[in-house]
PDB file of C-alpha atoms in Angstrom:
ATOM      1  CA  PRO Z   1     -41.945  -0.324 -53.242  1.00 51.00           C
ATOM      2  CA  PRO Z   2     -42.758   0.881 -49.657  1.00 48.00           C
ATOM      3  CA  PRO Z   3     -39.283   1.541 -47.621  1.00 46.00           C
ATOM      4  CA  THR Z   4     -37.574  -0.998 -45.571  1.00 44.00           C
ATOM      5  CA  PRO Z   5     -38.674  -0.713 -42.042  1.00 42.00           C
ATOM      6  CA  LYS Z   6     -35.822   0.107 -39.851  1.00 39.00           C
ATOM      7  CA  LYS Z   7     -34.915  -2.691 -37.450  1.00 39.00           C
ATOM      8  CA  ARG Z   8     -35.363  -1.570 -33.549  1.00 39.00           C
ATOM      9  CA  ARG Z   9     -32.885  -2.548 -31.073  1.00 39.00           C
ATOM     10  CA  PRO Z  10     -34.073  -4.328 -27.926  1.00 40.00           C
ATOM     11  CA  PRO Z  11     -33.923  -1.994 -24.859  1.00 41.00           C
ATOM     12  CA  GLN Z  12     -30.652  -2.437 -23.121  1.00 38.00           C
ATOM     13  CA  SER Z  13     -30.554  -3.209 -19.247  1.00 37.00           C
ATOM     14  CA  SER Z  14     -28.898  -1.064 -17.140  1.00 36.00           C
ATOM     15  CA  SER Z  15     -25.904  -3.499 -16.781  1.00 36.00           C
ATOM     16  CA  ALA Z  16     -25.718  -3.631 -20.606  1.00 35.00           C
ATOM     17  CA  ARG Z  17     -25.337   0.127 -20.949  1.00 34.00           C
ATOM     18  CA  THR Z  18     -22.658   0.184 -18.413  1.00 37.00           C
ATOM     19  CA  PRO Z  19     -19.323  -1.123 -19.679  1.00 40.00           C
ATOM     20  CA  MET Z  20     -18.714  -2.446 -16.001  1.00 44.00           C
ATOM     21  CA  ALA Z  21     -20.778  -2.567 -12.820  1.00 56.00           C
ATOM     22  CA  LEU Z  22     -19.228  -0.894  -9.918  1.00 69.00           C
ATOM     23  CA  GLU Z  23     -18.291  -3.804  -7.485  1.00 81.00           C
ATOM     24  CA  PRO Z  24     -19.191  -2.946  -3.877  1.00 86.00           C
ATOM     25  CA  VAL Z  25     -16.526  -2.391  -0.973  1.00 90.00           C
ATOM     26  CA  GLN Z  26     -16.506  -4.658   1.815  1.00 91.00           C
ATOM     27  CA  VAL Z  27     -14.795  -3.630   4.835  1.00 94.00           C
ATOM     28  CA  PRO Z  28     -12.303  -6.357   6.275  1.00 95.00           C
ATOM     29  CA  ASP Z  29     -13.805  -8.710   8.938  1.00 95.00           C
ATOM     30  CA  ASP Z  30     -11.808 -11.222  11.178  1.00 95.00           C
ATOM     31  CA  ALA Z  31     -11.762 -13.731   8.261  1.00 96.00           C
ATOM     32  CA  VAL Z  32      -9.836 -11.425   6.059  1.00 96.00           C
ATOM     33  CA  PHE Z  33      -7.343 -10.497   8.989  1.00 97.00           C
ATOM     34  CA  SER Z  34      -6.665 -14.114   9.695  1.00 96.00           C
ATOM     35  CA  SER Z  35      -6.113 -14.833   6.036  1.00 96.00           C
ATOM     36  CA  PHE Z  36      -3.708 -12.033   5.869  1.00 97.00           C
ATOM     37  CA  ARG Z  37      -1.872 -13.354   8.874  1.00 97.00           C
ATOM     38  CA  ARG Z  38      -1.500 -16.897   7.564  1.00 96.00           C
ATOM     39  CA  GLN Z  39      -0.228 -15.538   3.978  1.00 95.00           C
ATOM     40  CA  CYS Z  40       2.598 -13.581   6.495  1.00 96.00           C
ATOM     41  CA  GLU Z  41       3.570 -16.432   8.193  1.00 96.00           C
ATOM     42  CA  SER Z  42       3.401 -19.221   5.545  1.00 94.00           C
ATOM     43  CA  GLU Z  43       6.482 -20.471   3.765  1.00 92.00           C
ATOM     44  CA  GLU Z  44       4.631 -22.471   1.109  1.00 92.00           C
ATOM     45  CA  GLY Z  45       4.883 -21.357  -2.379  1.00 92.00           C
ATOM     46  CA  TRP Z  46       7.664 -18.410  -1.609  1.00 94.00           C
ATOM     47  CA  ILE Z  47      11.133 -17.884  -3.363  1.00 92.00           C
ATOM     48  CA  ASN Z  48      13.762 -16.504  -1.276  1.00 92.00           C
ATOM     49  CA  LYS Z  49      15.382 -13.384  -2.738  1.00 88.00           C
ATOM     50  CA  TYR Z  50      17.268 -12.083   0.007  1.00 88.00           C
ATOM     51  CA  SER Z  51      18.440 -12.990   3.307  1.00 91.00           C
ATOM     52  CA  LYS Z  52      20.916 -11.435   5.557  1.00 90.00           C
ATOM     53  CA  SER Z  53      21.141  -9.498   9.228  1.00 89.00           C
ATOM     54  CA  GLY Z  54      17.626 -10.339  10.223  1.00 92.00           C
ATOM     55  CA  VAL Z  55      16.051  -9.176   6.951  1.00 93.00           C
ATOM     56  CA  GLY Z  56      14.451 -11.461   4.404  1.00 93.00           C
ATOM     57  CA  VAL Z  57      12.740 -10.823   0.959  1.00 92.00           C
ATOM     58  CA  TRP Z  58      10.442 -13.302  -0.605  1.00 92.00           C
ATOM     59  CA  ILE Z  59       8.537 -13.487  -4.018  1.00 90.00           C
ATOM     60  CA  GLN Z  60       5.506 -15.506  -4.898  1.00 88.00           C
ATOM     61  CA  GLN Z  61       4.306 -16.277  -8.446  1.00 80.00           C
ATOM     62  CA  PRO Z  62       1.118 -15.040  -9.312  1.00 72.00           C
ATOM     63  CA  SER Z  63      -1.903 -17.210  -9.393  1.00 66.00           C
ATOM     64  CA  GLN Z  64      -4.747 -16.543 -12.181  1.00 57.00           C
ATOM     65  CA  ASP Z  65      -7.597 -16.050 -10.048  1.00 55.00           C
ATOM     66  CA  GLY Z  66      -9.382 -13.646 -12.215  1.00 51.00           C
ATOM     67  CA  ASN Z  67      -8.734 -10.592  -9.876  1.00 52.00           C
ATOM     68  CA  SER Z  68      -5.124 -10.127  -9.271  1.00 48.00           C
ATOM     69  CA  GLY Z  69      -4.103 -11.187 -12.882  1.00 53.00           C
ATOM     70  CA  ALA Z  70      -0.238 -11.610 -13.200  1.00 60.00           C
ATOM     71  CA  VAL Z  71       0.615  -9.566 -10.110  1.00 72.00           C
ATOM     72  CA  HIS Z  72       3.200 -11.344  -8.138  1.00 80.00           C
ATOM     73  CA  LYS Z  73       3.361 -11.420  -4.514  1.00 87.00           C
ATOM     74  CA  CYS Z  74       6.264  -9.736  -2.404  1.00 89.00           C
ATOM     75  CA  LYS Z  75       6.791 -10.491   1.379  1.00 93.00           C
ATOM     76  CA  CYS Z  76       9.441  -8.739   3.378  1.00 93.00           C
ATOM     77  CA  THR Z  77      10.466  -9.469   7.208  1.00 95.00           C
ATOM     78  CA  ILE Z  78      12.837  -7.912   9.453  1.00 96.00           C
ATOM     79  CA  THR Z  79      13.523  -8.870  13.019  1.00 97.00           C
ATOM     80  CA  ILE Z  80      13.603  -5.930  15.522  1.00 97.00           C
ATOM     81  CA  LYS Z  81      15.522  -6.353  18.818  1.00 96.00           C
ATOM     82  CA  ASP Z  82      15.312  -3.259  20.422  1.00 97.00           C
ATOM     83  CA  VAL Z  83      11.806  -1.613  19.664  1.00 98.00           C
ATOM     84  CA  ALA Z  84       8.582  -2.521  21.156  1.00 98.00           C
ATOM     85  CA  ALA Z  85       5.580  -3.837  19.000  1.00 98.00           C
ATOM     86  CA  ASP Z  86       3.300  -1.002  19.639  1.00 97.00           C
ATOM     87  CA  THR Z  87       5.700   1.642  18.932  1.00 98.00           C
ATOM     88  CA  VAL Z  88       6.298   0.032  15.223  1.00 98.00           C
ATOM     89  CA  TYR Z  89       2.479  -0.139  15.056  1.00 98.00           C
ATOM     90  CA  ASP Z  90       2.233   3.744  16.055  1.00 98.00           C
ATOM     91  CA  VAL Z  91       5.156   4.760  13.308  1.00 97.00           C
ATOM     92  CA  LEU Z  92       2.793   2.936  10.521  1.00 96.00           C
ATOM     93  CA  HIS Z  93      -0.101   4.586  11.326  1.00 97.00           C
ATOM     94  CA  ASP Z  94       1.425   7.914  12.164  1.00 96.00           C
ATOM     95  CA  GLY Z  95       0.890  10.229   8.903  1.00 93.00           C
ATOM     96  CA  GLU Z  96       2.615  13.382  10.339  1.00 94.00           C
ATOM     97  CA  TYR Z  97       5.698  11.309  11.261  1.00 96.00           C
ATOM     98  CA  ARG Z  98       5.849   9.644   8.058  1.00 93.00           C
ATOM     99  CA  THR Z  99       6.610  12.837   6.151  1.00 88.00           C
ATOM    100  CA  ARG Z 100       9.742  13.312   8.413  1.00 91.00           C
ATOM    101  CA  TRP Z 101      11.215   9.937   7.204  1.00 91.00           C
ATOM    102  CA  ASP Z 102       9.632   8.882   3.870  1.00 88.00           C
ATOM    103  CA  HIS Z 103      11.014  11.371   1.414  1.00 82.00           C
ATOM    104  CA  SER Z 104       9.594   9.583  -1.656  1.00 82.00           C
ATOM    105  CA  ALA Z 105       6.126  10.791  -0.550  1.00 87.00           C
ATOM    106  CA  ILE Z 106       4.456  13.463  -2.630  1.00 91.00           C
ATOM    107  CA  GLU Z 107       1.319  13.632  -1.047  1.00 92.00           C
ATOM    108  CA  THR Z 108      -0.202  11.391   1.733  1.00 93.00           C
ATOM    109  CA  PHE Z 109      -3.384  12.151   3.554  1.00 94.00           C
ATOM    110  CA  ASP Z 110      -6.629  10.512   4.973  1.00 96.00           C
ATOM    111  CA  ILE Z 111      -9.637  11.406   3.367  1.00 97.00           C
ATOM    112  CA  ALA Z 112     -12.510   9.807   5.458  1.00 97.00           C
ATOM    113  CA  ARG Z 113     -13.271   7.377   7.631  1.00 97.00           C
ATOM    114  CA  LEU Z 114     -15.938   4.283   7.430  1.00 97.00           C
ATOM    115  CA  THR Z 115     -15.667   2.540  11.000  1.00 97.00           C
ATOM    116  CA  VAL Z 116     -13.648   2.943  14.088  1.00 96.00           C
ATOM    117  CA  ASN Z 117     -10.596   1.185  12.670  1.00 97.00           C
ATOM    118  CA  THR Z 118     -11.182   1.835   8.759  1.00 98.00           C
ATOM    119  CA  ASP Z 119     -10.498   4.749   6.713  1.00 97.00           C
ATOM    120  CA  VAL Z 120      -9.615   5.800   3.142  1.00 97.00           C
ATOM    121  CA  GLY Z 121      -6.855   7.579   2.198  1.00 96.00           C
ATOM    122  CA  TYR Z 122      -4.715   9.028  -0.729  1.00 96.00           C
ATOM    123  CA  TYR Z 123      -0.927   8.645  -1.145  1.00 94.00           C
ATOM    124  CA  SER Z 124       1.435   9.284  -4.158  1.00 93.00           C
ATOM    125  CA  TRP Z 125       5.305   8.812  -4.291  1.00 88.00           C
ATOM    126  CA  LYS Z 126       8.293   9.552  -6.504  1.00 86.00           C
ATOM    127  CA  CYS Z 127       9.663   6.921  -8.689  1.00 83.00           C
ATOM    128  CA  PRO Z 128      13.292   6.510  -9.805  1.00 77.00           C
ATOM    129  CA  ASN Z 129      13.947   8.515 -12.983  1.00 77.00           C
ATOM    130  CA  PRO Z 130      12.698   7.930 -15.615  1.00 77.00           C
ATOM    131  CA  LEU Z 131       9.681   6.181 -14.509  1.00 81.00           C
ATOM    132  CA  LYS Z 132       6.498   7.782 -13.805  1.00 85.00           C
ATOM    133  CA  ASN Z 133       5.164   8.769 -10.588  1.00 89.00           C
ATOM    134  CA  ARG Z 134       2.597   6.560  -9.058  1.00 88.00           C
ATOM    135  CA  ASP Z 135      -0.277   7.134  -6.502  1.00 92.00           C
ATOM    136  CA  VAL Z 136      -2.950   5.054  -5.081  1.00 94.00           C
ATOM    137  CA  VAL Z 137      -6.440   5.567  -3.073  1.00 96.00           C
ATOM    138  CA  THR Z 138      -6.847   2.593  -0.747  1.00 96.00           C
ATOM    139  CA  LEU Z 139      -9.187   1.409   2.112  1.00 97.00           C
ATOM    140  CA  ARG Z 140      -7.200   0.766   5.037  1.00 97.00           C
ATOM    141  CA  SER Z 141      -8.172  -1.583   8.026  1.00 98.00           C
ATOM    142  CA  TRP Z 142      -6.299  -2.269  11.123  1.00 98.00           C
ATOM    143  CA  LEU Z 143      -6.818  -4.313  14.204  1.00 97.00           C
ATOM    144  CA  ALA Z 144      -4.772  -4.514  17.459  1.00 96.00           C
ATOM    145  CA  THR Z 145      -5.062  -7.624  19.547  1.00 95.00           C
ATOM    146  CA  SER Z 146      -2.839  -9.193  22.527  1.00 93.00           C
ATOM    147  CA  ASP Z 147      -0.700 -11.276  20.081  1.00 96.00           C
ATOM    148  CA  ASP Z 148      -0.180  -8.962  17.114  1.00 97.00           C
ATOM    149  CA  TYR Z 149      -1.117  -5.761  15.238  1.00 98.00           C
ATOM    150  CA  VAL Z 150      -2.342  -5.823  11.875  1.00 98.00           C
ATOM    151  CA  ILE Z 151      -2.841  -3.227   9.171  1.00 98.00           C
ATOM    152  CA  ILE Z 152      -4.277  -4.042   5.462  1.00 97.00           C
ATOM    153  CA  ASN Z 153      -5.328  -2.181   2.638  1.00 96.00           C
ATOM    154  CA  TYR Z 154      -6.588  -2.467  -1.000  1.00 95.00           C
ATOM    155  CA  SER Z 155      -7.393  -0.064  -3.893  1.00 95.00           C
ATOM    156  CA  VAL Z 156     -10.851   1.598  -4.171  1.00 96.00           C
ATOM    157  CA  LYS Z 157     -12.493   4.382  -6.332  1.00 94.00           C
ATOM    158  CA  HIS Z 158     -13.454   7.459  -4.599  1.00 96.00           C
ATOM    159  CA  PRO Z 159     -15.541  10.034  -6.610  1.00 94.00           C
ATOM    160  CA  ASN Z 160     -13.188  12.994  -5.758  1.00 96.00           C
ATOM    161  CA  TYR Z 161     -10.037  11.426  -6.235  1.00 96.00           C
ATOM    162  CA  PRO Z 162     -10.089   9.906  -9.873  1.00 94.00           C
ATOM    163  CA  PRO Z 163      -6.667   9.005 -11.717  1.00 92.00           C
ATOM    164  CA  ARG Z 164      -4.643  12.079 -12.477  1.00 92.00           C
ATOM    165  CA  LYS Z 165      -2.752  12.722 -15.784  1.00 90.00           C
ATOM    166  CA  ASP Z 166       0.459  13.578 -13.964  1.00 89.00           C
ATOM    167  CA  ARG Z 167       0.623  10.250 -12.123  1.00 91.00           C
ATOM    168  CA  VAL Z 168       0.079   6.412 -12.991  1.00 89.00           C
ATOM    169  CA  ARG Z 169      -2.704   5.008 -10.666  1.00 91.00           C
ATOM    170  CA  ALA Z 170      -1.439   1.945  -9.304  1.00 89.00           C
ATOM    171  CA  VAL Z 171      -3.769  -0.807  -7.702  1.00 89.00           C
ATOM    172  CA  SER Z 172      -3.193  -2.513  -4.334  1.00 91.00           C
ATOM    173  CA  HIS Z 173      -4.849  -5.917  -4.582  1.00 91.00           C
ATOM    174  CA  LEU Z 174      -3.907  -6.416  -1.046  1.00 92.00           C
ATOM    175  CA  ALA Z 175      -1.101  -5.001   1.101  1.00 93.00           C
ATOM    176  CA  GLY Z 176      -0.372  -4.523   4.499  1.00 95.00           C
ATOM    177  CA  TYR Z 177       1.820  -5.202   7.893  1.00 96.00           C
ATOM    178  CA  LEU Z 178       1.936  -7.619  10.585  1.00 98.00           C
ATOM    179  CA  VAL Z 179       3.912  -6.950  13.629  1.00 98.00           C
ATOM    180  CA  LYS Z 180       4.358  -9.505  16.556  1.00 98.00           C
ATOM    181  CA  PRO Z 181       5.862  -8.688  19.864  1.00 98.00           C
ATOM    182  CA  THR Z 182       8.734 -11.284  20.777  1.00 97.00           C
ATOM    183  CA  GLY Z 183       9.531  -9.449  24.318  1.00 97.00           C
ATOM    184  CA  PRO Z 184       8.690  -6.430  25.924  1.00 96.00           C
ATOM    185  CA  CYS Z 185      10.880  -4.195  23.571  1.00 97.00           C
ATOM    186  CA  SER Z 186      11.265  -6.345  20.443  1.00 98.00           C
ATOM    187  CA  CYS Z 187       9.178  -7.781  17.573  1.00 98.00           C
ATOM    188  CA  THR Z 188       9.146  -8.804  14.152  1.00 98.00           C
ATOM    189  CA  LEU Z 189       7.813  -6.753  11.131  1.00 97.00           C
ATOM    190  CA  THR Z 190       6.307  -8.545   8.186  1.00 96.00           C
ATOM    191  CA  TYR Z 191       5.252  -6.490   4.929  1.00 94.00           C
ATOM    192  CA  LEU Z 192       3.172  -8.394   2.374  1.00 93.00           C
ATOM    193  CA  ALA Z 193       2.122  -6.705  -0.776  1.00 89.00           C
ATOM    194  CA  GLN Z 194       0.422  -7.702  -4.220  1.00 88.00           C
ATOM    195  CA  VAL Z 195       0.595  -4.357  -5.814  1.00 81.00           C
ATOM    196  CA  ASP Z 196      -0.037  -3.782  -9.518  1.00 80.00           C
ATOM    197  CA  PRO Z 197       2.062  -0.698 -10.627  1.00 76.00           C
ATOM    198  CA  LYS Z 198       0.027  -0.548 -13.961  1.00 68.00           C
ATOM    199  CA  GLY Z 199       2.678  -0.785 -16.422  1.00 63.00           C
ATOM    200  CA  SER Z 200       5.548  -2.859 -17.967  1.00 61.00           C
ATOM    201  CA  LEU Z 201       8.685  -2.108 -15.635  1.00 60.00           C
ATOM    202  CA  PRO Z 202      12.022  -2.514 -16.763  1.00 57.00           C
ATOM    203  CA  LYS Z 203      14.119  -5.485 -15.477  1.00 53.00           C
ATOM    204  CA  TRP Z 204      16.814  -3.383 -13.681  1.00 54.00           C
ATOM    205  CA  PHE Z 205      13.992  -1.905 -11.604  1.00 59.00           C
ATOM    206  CA  VAL Z 206      12.256  -5.454 -10.695  1.00 56.00           C
ATOM    207  CA  ASN Z 207      15.629  -7.017  -9.916  1.00 56.00           C
ATOM    208  CA  LYS Z 208      16.607  -3.985  -7.673  1.00 56.00           C
ATOM    209  CA  ALA Z 209      13.386  -3.692  -5.962  1.00 58.00           C
ATOM    210  CA  SER Z 210      13.518  -7.318  -4.244  1.00 54.00           C
ATOM    211  CA  ARG Z 211      17.443  -7.350  -3.874  1.00 58.00           C
ATOM    212  CA  LEU Z 212      18.154  -3.795  -3.022  1.00 59.00           C
ATOM    213  CA  LEU Z 213      15.585  -1.486  -2.297  1.00 68.00           C
ATOM    214  CA  ALA Z 214      13.339  -3.640  -0.026  1.00 75.00           C
ATOM    215  CA  PRO Z 215      15.902  -4.628   2.372  1.00 79.00           C
ATOM    216  CA  LYS Z 216      16.906  -0.998   2.506  1.00 81.00           C
ATOM    217  CA  VAL Z 217      13.178   0.275   2.855  1.00 81.00           C
ATOM    218  CA  LEU Z 218      13.032  -2.012   6.370  1.00 88.00           C
ATOM    219  CA  LYS Z 219      16.274  -0.901   7.493  1.00 89.00           C
ATOM    220  CA  LYS Z 220      15.172   2.918   6.872  1.00 90.00           C
ATOM    221  CA  LEU Z 221      11.950   1.881   8.464  1.00 93.00           C
ATOM    222  CA  TYR Z 222      13.519   0.270  11.658  1.00 95.00           C
ATOM    223  CA  LYS Z 223      15.639   3.798  12.089  1.00 96.00           C
ATOM    224  CA  ALA Z 224      12.303   5.636  12.140  1.00 97.00           C
ATOM    225  CA  CYS Z 225      10.877   3.530  14.760  1.00 98.00           C
ATOM    226  CA  VAL Z 226      14.165   3.905  16.892  1.00 97.00           C
ATOM    227  CA  LYS Z 227      13.873   7.664  16.855  1.00 97.00           C
ATOM    228  CA  TYR Z 228       9.809   7.914  17.119  1.00 98.00           C
ATOM    229  CA  PRO Z 229       9.368   7.801  20.986  1.00 98.00           C
ATOM    230  CA  GLU Z 230      11.901  11.058  21.308  1.00 97.00           C
ATOM    231  CA  TRP Z 231       9.844  12.929  18.084  1.00 98.00           C
ATOM    232  CA  LYS Z 232       6.415  11.786  19.463  1.00 98.00           C
ATOM    233  CA  ASN Z 233       7.030  13.199  23.052  1.00 97.00           C
ATOM    234  CA  HIS Z 234       7.176  16.644  21.389  1.00 97.00           C
ATOM    235  CA  HIS Z 235       4.377  16.352  18.746  1.00 96.00           C
ATOM    236  CA  LYS Z 236       1.036  15.653  20.373  1.00 96.00           C
ATOM    237  CA  PRO Z 237       2.037  12.837  22.611  1.00 97.00           C
ATOM    238  CA  SER Z 238      -1.517  11.716  23.353  1.00 96.00           C
ATOM    239  CA  PHE Z 239      -2.950  11.976  19.958  1.00 97.00           C
ATOM    240  CA  ARG Z 240      -3.359   8.387  18.394  1.00 97.00           C
ATOM    241  CA  PRO Z 241      -6.696   8.217  16.714  1.00 97.00           C
ATOM    242  CA  TRP Z 242      -5.740   4.690  15.384  1.00 97.00           C
ATOM    243  CA  LEU Z 243      -6.044   3.548  18.885  1.00 96.00           C
ATOM    244  CA  TYR Z 244      -8.496   6.123  20.410  1.00 97.00           C
ATOM    245  CA  PRO Z 245     -10.781   6.552  17.585  1.00 96.00           C
ATOM    246  CA  GLU Z 246     -12.746   9.528  19.523  1.00 97.00           C
ATOM    247  CA  GLN Z 247      -9.881  11.524  18.631  1.00 97.00           C
ATOM    248  CA  SER Z 248     -10.462  11.285  15.082  1.00 96.00           C
ATOM    249  CA  THR Z 249     -11.487  14.507  13.065  1.00 96.00           C
ATOM    250  CA  LEU Z 250     -11.855  12.747   9.912  1.00 97.00           C
ATOM    251  CA  PRO Z 251     -15.676  13.037   8.277  1.00 97.00           C
ATOM    252  CA  THR Z 252     -17.245   9.844   7.899  1.00 96.00           C
ATOM    253  CA  ILE Z 253     -18.195   7.989   4.404  1.00 96.00           C
ATOM    254  CA  SER Z 254     -20.228   5.209   3.580  1.00 95.00           C
ATOM    255  CA  SER Z 255     -18.994   2.223   1.764  1.00 93.00           C
ATOM    256  CA  SER Z 256     -21.522   2.401  -0.853  1.00 94.00           C
ATOM    257  CA  GLU Z 257     -19.830   5.890  -1.802  1.00 95.00           C
ATOM    258  CA  LEU Z 258     -16.865   3.736  -2.693  1.00 96.00           C
ATOM    259  CA  ALA Z 259     -16.099   0.959  -5.276  1.00 93.00           C
ATOM    260  CA  MET Z 260     -13.309  -1.592  -5.724  1.00 91.00           C
ATOM    261  CA  GLN Z 261     -10.363  -0.593  -7.840  1.00 88.00           C
ATOM    262  CA  ARG Z 262      -9.444  -3.209 -10.565  1.00 80.00           C
ATOM    263  CA  GLY Z 263      -6.730  -2.855 -12.839  1.00 69.00           C
ATOM    264  CA  ASP Z 264      -8.510  -3.738 -15.983  1.00 72.00           C
ATOM    265  CA  SER Z 265     -10.052  -0.306 -15.755  1.00 63.00           C
ATOM    266  CA  LEU Z 266      -6.733   1.577 -15.705  1.00 68.00           C
ATOM    267  CA  GLU Z 267      -4.173   2.350 -18.473  1.00 63.00           C
ATOM    268  CA  ASN Z 268      -1.327   0.188 -18.734  1.00 63.00           C
ATOM    269  CA  ILE Z 269       2.013   2.288 -19.135  1.00 63.00           C
ATOM    270  CA  ASP Z 270       4.966   0.360 -21.026  1.00 56.00           C
ATOM    271  CA  GLU Z 271       8.348   1.489 -19.306  1.00 56.00           C
ATOM    272  CA  SER Z 272      10.218  -1.709 -19.952  1.00 59.00           C
ATOM    273  CA  ARG Z 273      12.482  -0.142 -22.538  1.00 58.00           C
ATOM    274  CA  LEU Z 274      13.570   2.776 -20.206  1.00 55.00           C
ATOM    275  CA  SER Z 275      17.130   2.723 -19.047  1.00 58.00           C
ATOM    276  CA  GLU Z 276      18.459   3.616 -15.393  1.00 57.00           C
ATOM    277  CA  VAL Z 277      19.558   7.107 -14.762  1.00 58.00           C
ATOM    278  CA  LYS Z 278      22.768   6.740 -13.178  1.00 58.00           C
ATOM    279  CA  GLU Z 279      22.993  10.386 -12.111  1.00 45.00           C
ATOM    280  CA  ASP Z 280      19.828  10.223 -10.066  1.00 45.00           C
ATOM    281  CA  GLN Z 281      21.255   7.754  -7.914  1.00 44.00           C
ATOM    282  CA  GLN Z 282      22.860  10.214  -5.365  1.00 40.00           C
ATOM    283  CA  ASP Z 283      20.401   8.951  -2.667  1.00 44.00           C
ATOM    284  CA  LEU Z 284      18.641   5.683  -3.460  1.00 43.00           C
ATOM    285  CA  SER Z 285      16.542   6.142  -0.134  1.00 41.00           C
ATOM    286  CA  ASP Z 286      14.549   8.878  -1.619  1.00 44.00           C
ATOM    287  CA  GLU Z 287      12.970   6.325  -3.976  1.00 42.00           C
ATOM    288  CA  GLU Z 288      13.239   3.321  -1.555  1.00 42.00           C
ATOM    289  CA  THR Z 289       9.853   3.572   0.160  1.00 41.00           C
ATOM    290  CA  THR Z 290       8.163   3.208  -2.964  1.00 43.00           C
ATOM    291  CA  LEU Z 291       7.680  -0.317  -1.876  1.00 41.00           C
ATOM    292  CA  LEU Z 292       6.079   0.266   1.298  1.00 45.00           C
ATOM    293  CA  THR Z 293       2.642   2.319   0.321  1.00 44.00           C
TER     294      THR Z 293
END
């Protein structure tokens, strides 16, 4: 009998050949900044976890919106009575100064800029033993107005900075700061984040993060703000590219060279059964800043 003819598969479209099309990156616009402000200032849906000495921590349970999955939001606020809002804003931007007070950082650097107020950068940090260290690549955008200062970021893919084998690539769905002046030398600082650490974390760390580490992070950041003016006077006092973009020496990059980073394309690490290493707690401050990436 004649041989049975082989069935030919229909040609695949380009989208069918690719497991997941790259999601384009959008530079935040005024609507995004306004939405972030509203989230920072809203009280609806937030559960208070800590409130003492001008510091507050709230948690919001996740909404299944298809993008952020089951990742909760965390919001932290601190009332600052003796530091101006613009100084706090400078501290949040100044990468060189961050290496002086953020002892959890392994590497932190800017990669390239997209616009006068948007760049992409890399940050990796130490996690408390025995958890694996994390890193992120984020697009960051900022806006200074007469009423407040806003910095927001979210995770992106950069072709030259793929996930590393020695670190877990976390995903920032949205994170940022809102600094609001309350007087010539006083302000409030709000940090809001929805960050997926890409893994099942042990309960001892989750509980400590909201009730112990987050307040200590804010207090440590406050101390850094108090010391910043004196430090800045001796370290390029006029260099502030976040205020004067003509000072920036970063190479430019197009948003078409980046793509959105979603958690479902990264490996999940199960660390839920790991026990806390007591002897590693000689100085919790080394790991506290993991919350403020």
